[in-house]
Amino acid sequence: MSLKIAVLPGDGIGSEIVSEALKVLEVLNQKFDLNATWQEATIGGAAYDAEKDPYPASTQALVKDSDAVLLGAVGGPKWEALDKPLRPEAGLLRIREDLGLYANYRPTKVFDQLLEASTLKPEVVQGVDILVVRELVSGIYFGQPRGFEEYKGERSGFNTMRYCESEVRRIARKAFEAARLRSNKVCSVEKANVLEVSELWREIVTEVHQAEFSDVELSHMYVDNAAMQLIRNPKQFDVIVTGNLFGDILSDEASMLTGSIGMLPSASIGEEFAMYEPIHGSAPDIAGEDKANPLATILSVAMMLRFSLNRADLAEKVEQAVEHTLDAGVRTVDLADGQTPVACSAMGDAVCAALEKLA
Ligand code: IPM
Ligand code: MG
């Protein structure tokens, strides 16, 4: 039986990076024994342009009939002036919510080959291997009430940061489970010295730990301190579990330990569905120029093979192919650091060639 992948390139560099990831899947089909098929649909600004809806019904139907979703990126200046529900980002938030993708895994692994690409000292980042587990379908991104209103005689905007205990419990479990497969440490990040929502978060994480995961080492950290510690001494972290907003911010920060946000894949997983995407955005400034780094998307395919398609063996091959490509000195412009950069498509070709050699 073949595995069905829904492919949503989205906007900006989305179609370029996704094309390279599809080349990799093609090699896995041809030279390895993967039996995957895929079908494309629109999301974000591209979907708005086609159907006046950033997450149209046709895309909803396709993703729900697939074993996994591969997404590029959404957003761009072209759609910034639209009403909020029509904007590309609204499409992304809706697909996350619609598919119940509450657990977002963002691994930050520093490749030795790229030590010099980081703006931090090599000795600080060498060996960094952090997994940010971000809650993805609740918190301030989704909390009600929200909006604009007149307040104390002037315009105001407001949002609600709310977590229910069941939402904290399920993401905490995912973080502890992930830690057991790694270095067995979880750091829960919140702002419990100020926010009630964080006080509850800390209480529930502690409860889950005591009841089910006391073999895992648990610590708690305020988000401001965590932002500082990530730069000061990132190697202290194994798994970081945190809410939607803090996870958004800390995962971008953590990505720069690796030298480029263009290296970071992610998996968003719920009870029934899963979606894989690079953590970076649609980079409208370089869209259409064949300059983007496709490695985050290719590494997202590796995560898909491991978590959704049950092919950890092939995930390892893809990761090895990426390592071999970096060993050979192939660099896109974000990683180039003085060297002559290659195009997005050339990076994809190089990974495919390295992968074929592993067949
Ligand atoms: C991310 C992005 C999104 C988010 C945006 C595009 C809505 O920054 O996936 O990290 O904030 O979640
Ligand atoms: Mg983000």
CSV table of C-alpha atoms and ligand atoms in Angstrom, one decimal:
chain,number,residue,atom,x,y,z
A,1,MET,CA,0.0,0.0,0.0
A,2,SER,CA,1.4,3.4,-0.8
A,3,LEU,CA,1.8,6.2,1.6
A,4,LYS,CA,-0.2,9.4,0.8
A,5,ILE,CA,1.4,12.7,1.4
A,6,ALA,CA,-0.4,16.0,1.1
A,7,VAL,CA,2.0,18.7,-0.1
A,8,LEU,CA,1.2,22.3,0.6
A,9,PRO,CA,4.0,24.5,-0.8
A,10,GLY,CA,2.4,27.8,0.3
A,11,ASP,CA,4.0,31.1,-0.4
A,12,GLY,CA,7.3,32.8,-1.1
A,13,ILE,CA,10.2,30.3,-1.1
A,14,GLY,CA,7.7,27.6,-0.1
A,15,SER,CA,7.5,26.1,-3.6
A,16,GLU,CA,11.2,26.2,-4.1
A,17,ILE,CA,12.1,24.4,-0.9
A,18,VAL,CA,9.3,21.9,-1.2
A,19,SER,CA,10.4,21.0,-4.8
A,20,GLU,CA,13.8,20.0,-3.3
A,21,ALA,CA,12.1,17.9,-0.6
A,22,LEU,CA,10.1,16.1,-3.3
A,23,LYS,CA,13.2,15.3,-5.2
A,24,VAL,CA,14.4,13.6,-2.1
A,25,LEU,CA,11.2,11.6,-1.8
A,26,GLU,CA,11.5,10.7,-5.5
A,27,VAL,CA,15.0,9.2,-4.8
A,28,LEU,CA,13.6,7.3,-1.8
A,29,ASN,CA,10.9,5.9,-4.1
A,30,GLN,CA,13.3,5.0,-6.9
A,31,LYS,CA,16.4,3.8,-5.1
A,32,PHE,CA,15.1,2.7,-1.8
A,33,ASP,CA,11.8,0.9,-1.1
A,34,LEU,CA,9.6,3.8,-0.1
A,35,ASN,CA,6.3,3.7,-1.8
A,36,ALA,CA,5.0,7.3,-1.4
A,37,THR,CA,2.6,9.2,-3.5
A,38,TRP,CA,1.8,12.9,-3.1
A,39,GLN,CA,-0.7,15.4,-4.2
A,40,GLU,CA,-0.4,19.2,-4.0
A,41,ALA,CA,-2.9,21.7,-2.6
A,42,THR,CA,-2.8,25.4,-1.8
A,43,ILE,CA,-2.5,27.1,1.6
A,44,GLY,CA,-1.9,30.7,2.8
A,45,GLY,CA,-1.7,33.5,0.3
A,46,ALA,CA,-1.6,31.2,-2.7
A,47,ALA,CA,-4.9,29.7,-1.5
A,48,TYR,CA,-6.4,33.2,-0.9
A,49,ASP,CA,-5.4,34.1,-4.5
A,50,ALA,CA,-7.0,31.0,-5.9
A,51,GLU,CA,-10.1,30.6,-3.7
A,52,LYS,CA,-10.3,33.7,-1.4
A,53,ASP,CA,-9.7,31.4,1.6
A,54,PRO,CA,-6.2,30.7,3.1
A,55,TYR,CA,-7.3,27.2,4.1
A,56,PRO,CA,-9.9,26.2,1.5
A,57,ALA,CA,-12.2,23.2,1.7
A,58,SER,CA,-10.3,21.4,-1.0
A,59,THR,CA,-7.2,21.5,1.0
A,60,GLN,CA,-9.0,20.4,4.2
A,61,ALA,CA,-10.3,17.4,2.4
A,62,LEU,CA,-6.9,16.4,1.0
A,63,VAL,CA,-5.0,16.7,4.2
A,64,LYS,CA,-7.6,14.6,6.1
A,65,ASP,CA,-7.2,11.9,3.5
A,66,SER,CA,-3.4,11.7,3.8
A,67,ASP,CA,-0.9,9.9,6.0
A,68,ALA,CA,1.1,13.1,6.5
A,69,VAL,CA,1.2,16.7,5.4
A,70,LEU,CA,4.4,18.5,4.1
A,71,LEU,CA,4.1,22.3,4.2
A,72,GLY,CA,6.5,24.9,2.9
A,73,ALA,CA,5.8,28.3,4.3
A,74,VAL,CA,3.1,31.0,4.3
A,75,GLY,CA,2.9,34.7,4.2
A,76,GLY,CA,4.2,37.8,2.3
A,77,PRO,CA,3.7,41.5,1.9
A,78,LYS,CA,1.1,41.0,-0.8
A,79,TRP,CA,-1.4,39.8,1.7
A,80,GLU,CA,-0.6,41.9,4.7
A,81,ALA,CA,-3.4,44.4,4.2
A,82,LEU,CA,-6.2,41.7,4.2
A,83,ASP,CA,-8.6,41.2,7.0
A,84,LYS,CA,-7.0,39.0,9.6
A,85,PRO,CA,-9.1,35.8,8.9
A,86,LEU,CA,-8.1,36.0,5.2
A,87,ARG,CA,-4.3,36.4,5.8
A,88,PRO,CA,-1.9,33.5,5.1
A,89,GLU,CA,-1.1,33.1,8.8
A,90,ALA,CA,-4.7,32.5,9.6
A,91,GLY,CA,-4.6,29.6,7.2
A,92,LEU,CA,-1.7,28.1,9.0
A,93,LEU,CA,-3.3,28.5,12.4
A,94,ARG,CA,-6.5,27.0,11.1
A,95,ILE,CA,-4.8,23.9,9.7
A,96,ARG,CA,-3.0,23.4,13.0
A,97,GLU,CA,-6.3,23.7,14.9
A,98,ASP,CA,-8.4,21.7,12.4
A,99,LEU,CA,-6.0,18.8,12.5
A,100,GLY,CA,-5.5,19.0,16.3
A,101,LEU,CA,-1.7,19.3,16.0
A,102,TYR,CA,-1.0,20.2,19.6
A,103,ALA,CA,2.5,19.0,19.9
A,104,ASN,CA,5.1,20.9,17.9
A,105,TYR,CA,8.6,19.3,18.0
A,106,ARG,CA,11.4,21.7,17.0
A,107,PRO,CA,14.8,20.0,17.2
A,108,THR,CA,17.9,22.3,17.3
A,109,LYS,CA,20.9,20.3,16.5
A,110,VAL,CA,24.3,21.9,15.8
A,111,PHE,CA,26.1,20.3,12.9
A,112,ASP,CA,29.9,20.3,13.4
A,113,GLN,CA,30.3,21.2,9.8
A,114,LEU,CA,28.5,24.5,10.5
A,115,LEU,CA,30.2,25.5,13.7
A,116,GLU,CA,31.7,28.6,12.1
A,117,ALA,CA,28.3,29.7,10.7
A,118,SER,CA,27.0,30.4,14.2
A,119,THR,CA,27.3,33.9,15.5
A,120,LEU,CA,28.2,32.3,18.9
A,121,LYS,CA,31.6,30.9,19.9
A,122,PRO,CA,32.1,27.4,18.6
A,123,GLU,CA,32.8,26.0,22.1
A,124,VAL,CA,29.4,27.3,23.2
A,125,VAL,CA,27.4,25.7,20.4
A,126,GLN,CA,29.4,22.6,19.6
A,127,GLY,CA,27.3,19.5,20.6
A,128,VAL,CA,24.1,21.5,21.2
A,129,ASP,CA,21.1,19.1,20.8
A,130,ILE,CA,17.9,20.7,22.1
A,131,LEU,CA,14.3,19.7,21.4
A,132,VAL,CA,11.8,22.5,21.9
A,133,VAL,CA,8.3,21.0,22.5
A,134,ARG,CA,5.9,23.8,21.8
A,135,GLU,CA,2.2,23.7,22.5
A,136,LEU,CA,0.6,24.6,19.2
A,137,VAL,CA,-3.2,24.9,19.3
A,138,SER,CA,-4.0,26.9,22.4
A,139,GLY,CA,-2.5,29.7,24.6
A,140,ILE,CA,-2.6,33.3,23.6
A,141,TYR,CA,-2.7,32.4,19.9
A,142,PHE,CA,-6.2,31.0,20.3
A,143,GLY,CA,-7.5,32.4,23.6
A,144,GLN,CA,-10.8,34.2,23.7
A,145,PRO,CA,-11.8,37.0,24.2
A,146,ARG,CA,-9.5,38.9,21.8
A,147,GLY,CA,-9.9,42.0,19.7
A,148,PHE,CA,-9.8,45.8,19.7
A,149,GLU,CA,-12.0,48.0,21.8
A,150,GLU,CA,-12.1,51.5,23.3
A,151,TYR,CA,-10.5,51.4,26.8
A,152,LYS,CA,-10.0,54.3,29.2
A,153,GLY,CA,-10.9,56.7,26.4
A,154,GLU,CA,-8.5,55.4,23.8
A,155,ARG,CA,-8.1,52.5,21.3
A,156,SER,CA,-6.8,49.2,22.7
A,157,GLY,CA,-6.0,45.8,21.5
A,158,PHE,CA,-6.2,42.7,23.7
A,159,ASN,CA,-5.7,38.9,23.8
A,160,THR,CA,-6.2,36.1,26.3
A,161,MET,CA,-3.5,33.7,27.4
A,162,ARG,CA,-5.4,30.6,28.7
A,163,TYR,CA,-4.4,27.0,29.2
A,164,CYS,CA,-6.7,24.3,30.5
A,165,GLU,CA,-5.2,21.6,32.6
A,166,SER,CA,-5.9,18.9,30.0
A,167,GLU,CA,-4.0,20.9,27.4
A,168,VAL,CA,-0.9,21.2,29.7
A,169,ARG,CA,-1.1,17.6,30.7
A,170,ARG,CA,-1.0,16.2,27.2
A,171,ILE,CA,1.9,18.4,26.0
A,172,ALA,CA,3.8,17.7,29.2
A,173,ARG,CA,3.4,13.9,28.6
A,174,LYS,CA,4.8,14.3,25.1
A,175,ALA,CA,7.8,16.2,26.4
A,176,PHE,CA,8.6,13.6,29.1
A,177,GLU,CA,8.1,10.8,26.5
A,178,ALA,CA,10.5,12.5,24.1
A,179,ALA,CA,13.1,13.1,26.9
A,180,ARG,CA,13.1,9.4,27.7
A,181,LEU,CA,14.4,8.8,24.2
A,182,ARG,CA,17.1,11.4,24.6
A,183,SER,CA,19.0,12.7,27.6
A,184,ASN,CA,16.1,12.3,30.0
A,185,LYS,CA,15.8,16.0,31.0
A,186,VAL,CA,12.9,18.3,30.7
A,187,CYS,CA,12.9,22.1,31.4
A,188,SER,CA,9.5,23.6,31.6
A,189,VAL,CA,9.4,27.2,30.6
A,190,GLU,CA,6.8,29.8,31.7
A,191,LYS,CA,6.4,33.0,33.6
A,192,ALA,CA,4.9,31.7,36.8
A,193,ASN,CA,6.2,34.7,38.8
A,194,VAL,CA,3.7,36.9,37.0
A,195,LEU,CA,1.1,35.0,35.1
A,196,GLU,CA,-1.7,32.8,36.5
A,197,VAL,CA,-1.8,30.8,33.3
A,198,SER,CA,1.9,29.9,34.0
A,199,GLU,CA,1.2,29.1,37.7
A,200,LEU,CA,-1.3,26.5,36.5
A,201,TRP,CA,1.1,25.3,33.8
A,202,ARG,CA,3.8,24.7,36.4
A,203,GLU,CA,1.4,22.9,38.8
A,204,ILE,CA,0.2,20.5,36.1
A,205,VAL,CA,3.7,19.8,34.7
A,206,THR,CA,4.8,18.9,38.3
A,207,GLU,CA,1.8,16.7,38.8
A,208,VAL,CA,2.3,14.8,35.6
A,209,HIS,CA,6.0,14.4,36.4
A,210,GLN,CA,5.3,13.0,39.9
A,211,ALA,CA,2.6,10.7,38.8
A,212,GLU,CA,4.0,9.2,35.6
A,213,PHE,CA,7.6,10.4,34.8
A,214,SER,CA,9.5,10.6,38.0
A,215,ASP,CA,12.5,8.9,36.3
A,216,VAL,CA,12.9,12.0,34.1
A,217,GLU,CA,14.8,15.0,35.5
A,218,LEU,CA,12.5,18.1,35.6
A,219,SER,CA,13.4,21.7,36.1
A,220,HIS,CA,11.3,24.9,35.7
A,221,MET,CA,12.6,28.2,34.3
A,222,TYR,CA,11.1,31.6,33.7
A,223,VAL,CA,11.0,32.5,30.0
A,224,ASP,CA,13.2,35.6,30.4
A,225,ASN,CA,15.9,33.5,32.1
A,226,ALA,CA,15.4,30.8,29.5
A,227,ALA,CA,16.0,33.3,26.7
A,228,MET,CA,19.2,34.3,28.4
A,229,GLN,CA,20.4,30.8,29.2
A,230,LEU,CA,19.9,29.6,25.6
A,231,ILE,CA,22.7,32.0,24.6
A,232,ARG,CA,24.8,31.8,27.7
A,233,ASN,CA,25.0,28.0,28.0
A,234,PRO,CA,22.7,26.1,25.5
A,235,LYS,CA,24.2,22.7,26.4
A,236,GLN,CA,22.4,22.7,29.7
A,237,PHE,CA,19.1,21.9,27.8
A,238,ASP,CA,17.8,18.7,26.5
A,239,VAL,CA,14.0,19.0,26.1
A,240,ILE,CA,12.3,22.4,26.6
A,241,VAL,CA,8.5,22.2,27.0
A,242,THR,CA,6.6,25.5,26.7
A,243,GLY,CA,3.4,27.2,25.5
A,244,ASN,CA,2.6,28.5,22.1
A,245,LEU,CA,3.9,32.0,22.3
A,246,PHE,CA,7.1,31.3,24.3
A,247,GLY,CA,7.8,28.3,22.1
A,248,ASP,CA,7.5,30.5,18.9
A,249,ILE,CA,10.0,32.9,20.3
A,250,LEU,CA,12.5,30.5,21.9
A,251,SER,CA,12.6,28.2,18.9
A,252,ASP,CA,13.6,31.1,16.6
A,253,GLU,CA,16.3,32.0,19.2
A,254,ALA,CA,17.5,28.4,19.5
A,255,SER,CA,17.7,28.1,15.7
A,256,MET,CA,20.5,30.6,15.5
A,257,LEU,CA,22.7,28.4,17.6
A,258,THR,CA,22.9,26.2,14.5
A,259,GLY,CA,24.0,29.1,12.3
A,260,SER,CA,20.9,29.4,10.3
A,261,ILE,CA,17.1,29.2,10.8
A,262,GLY,CA,17.3,27.5,7.4
A,263,MET,CA,18.4,24.3,9.1
A,264,LEU,CA,15.5,23.6,11.4
A,265,PRO,CA,12.8,21.2,10.7
A,266,SER,CA,9.6,20.6,12.7
A,267,ALA,CA,6.9,18.1,13.3
A,268,SER,CA,3.4,19.0,14.5
A,269,ILE,CA,1.5,16.0,15.8
A,270,GLY,CA,-2.0,15.4,17.1
A,271,GLU,CA,-3.9,12.3,17.9
A,272,GLU,CA,-4.9,11.6,14.3
A,273,PHE,CA,-2.8,13.8,12.0
A,274,ALA,CA,0.7,15.1,11.5
A,275,MET,CA,2.3,17.9,9.6
A,276,TYR,CA,5.9,18.6,8.8
A,277,GLU,CA,7.4,22.0,7.9
A,278,PRO,CA,10.6,24.0,8.3
A,279,ILE,CA,10.4,26.5,11.2
A,280,HIS,CA,11.4,29.4,9.0
A,281,GLY,CA,9.0,31.7,7.1
A,282,SER,CA,8.4,32.4,3.4
A,283,ALA,CA,11.3,34.8,3.0
A,284,PRO,CA,9.6,37.0,0.4
A,285,ASP,CA,12.9,39.0,0.0
A,286,ILE,CA,14.5,36.0,-1.8
A,287,ALA,CA,11.5,34.2,-3.2
A,288,GLY,CA,11.8,33.1,-6.8
A,289,GLU,CA,15.6,33.6,-6.8
A,290,ASP,CA,16.6,29.9,-6.2
A,291,LYS,CA,18.6,31.0,-3.2
A,292,ALA,CA,16.8,29.5,-0.2
A,293,ASN,CA,18.2,26.8,2.0
A,294,PRO,CA,16.0,23.6,1.4
A,295,LEU,CA,17.7,21.6,4.2
A,296,ALA,CA,15.1,22.4,6.9
A,297,THR,CA,12.4,21.1,4.6
A,298,ILE,CA,14.5,18.0,3.6
A,299,LEU,CA,15.1,17.4,7.3
A,300,SER,CA,11.3,17.8,7.9
A,301,VAL,CA,10.9,14.9,5.4
A,302,ALA,CA,13.2,12.9,7.6
A,303,MET,CA,11.0,13.6,10.6
A,304,MET,CA,8.0,12.6,8.5
A,305,LEU,CA,9.6,9.3,7.6
A,306,ARG,CA,10.4,8.6,11.3
A,307,PHE,CA,7.1,9.7,12.9
A,308,SER,CA,4.4,9.2,10.3
A,309,LEU,CA,5.6,6.7,7.7
A,310,ASN,CA,7.3,4.4,10.2
A,311,ARG,CA,10.6,4.4,8.2
A,312,ALA,CA,13.2,5.4,10.8
A,313,ASP,CA,15.7,3.6,8.5
A,314,LEU,CA,15.1,6.0,5.6
A,315,ALA,CA,15.0,9.0,8.0
A,316,GLU,CA,18.6,8.1,9.0
A,317,LYS,CA,19.6,7.9,5.3
A,318,VAL,CA,18.2,11.3,4.6
A,319,GLU,CA,20.0,12.8,7.6
A,320,GLN,CA,23.2,11.1,6.6
A,321,ALA,CA,22.9,12.5,3.1
A,322,VAL,CA,22.5,16.0,4.5
A,323,GLU,CA,25.6,15.5,6.6
A,324,HIS,CA,27.6,14.2,3.7
A,325,THR,CA,26.5,17.2,1.6
A,326,LEU,CA,27.7,19.6,4.4
A,327,ASP,CA,30.9,17.6,4.7
A,328,ALA,CA,31.5,18.2,1.0
A,329,GLY,CA,31.3,22.0,1.7
A,330,VAL,CA,28.1,22.6,-0.2
A,331,ARG,CA,26.5,25.8,1.3
A,332,THR,CA,23.5,27.9,0.4
A,333,VAL,CA,23.9,31.7,0.9
A,334,ASP,CA,22.6,31.7,4.5
A,335,LEU,CA,25.5,29.4,5.5
A,336,ALA,CA,28.1,30.5,3.1
A,337,ASP,CA,30.2,32.7,5.4
A,338,GLY,CA,32.5,34.0,2.6
A,339,GLN,CA,32.3,30.8,0.5
A,340,THR,CA,30.6,30.8,-2.9
A,341,PRO,CA,27.0,29.8,-2.3
A,342,VAL,CA,25.1,27.2,-4.3
A,343,ALA,CA,21.4,27.6,-5.4
A,344,CYS,CA,18.5,26.0,-3.6
A,345,SER,CA,18.1,23.6,-6.4
A,346,ALA,CA,21.8,22.7,-6.4
A,347,MET,CA,21.6,22.0,-2.7
A,348,GLY,CA,18.7,19.7,-3.3
A,349,ASP,CA,20.5,17.9,-6.1
A,350,ALA,CA,23.6,17.5,-3.9
A,351,VAL,CA,21.5,15.9,-1.2
A,352,CYS,CA,19.9,13.6,-3.7
A,353,ALA,CA,23.3,12.6,-5.1
A,354,ALA,CA,24.6,11.8,-1.6
A,355,LEU,CA,21.4,9.8,-0.9
A,356,GLU,CA,21.8,7.8,-4.1
A,357,LYS,CA,25.2,6.8,-3.0
A,358,LEU,CA,23.8,5.4,0.3
A,359,ALA,CA,21.4,3.1,-1.6
B,1,IPM,C1,6.0,29.6,13.3
B,1,IPM,C2,5.5,30.9,12.6
B,1,IPM,C3,4.0,31.0,12.8
B,1,IPM,C4,3.7,31.0,14.3
B,1,IPM,C5,3.4,32.2,12.1
B,1,IPM,C6,3.7,32.2,10.6
B,1,IPM,C7,1.9,32.3,12.3
B,1,IPM,O1,6.2,31.9,13.2
B,1,IPM,O2,5.5,28.5,12.8
B,1,IPM,O3,6.8,29.6,14.2
B,1,IPM,O4,3.7,32.1,14.9
B,1,IPM,O5,3.4,30.0,14.8
B,2,MG,MG,7.8,31.4,14.5
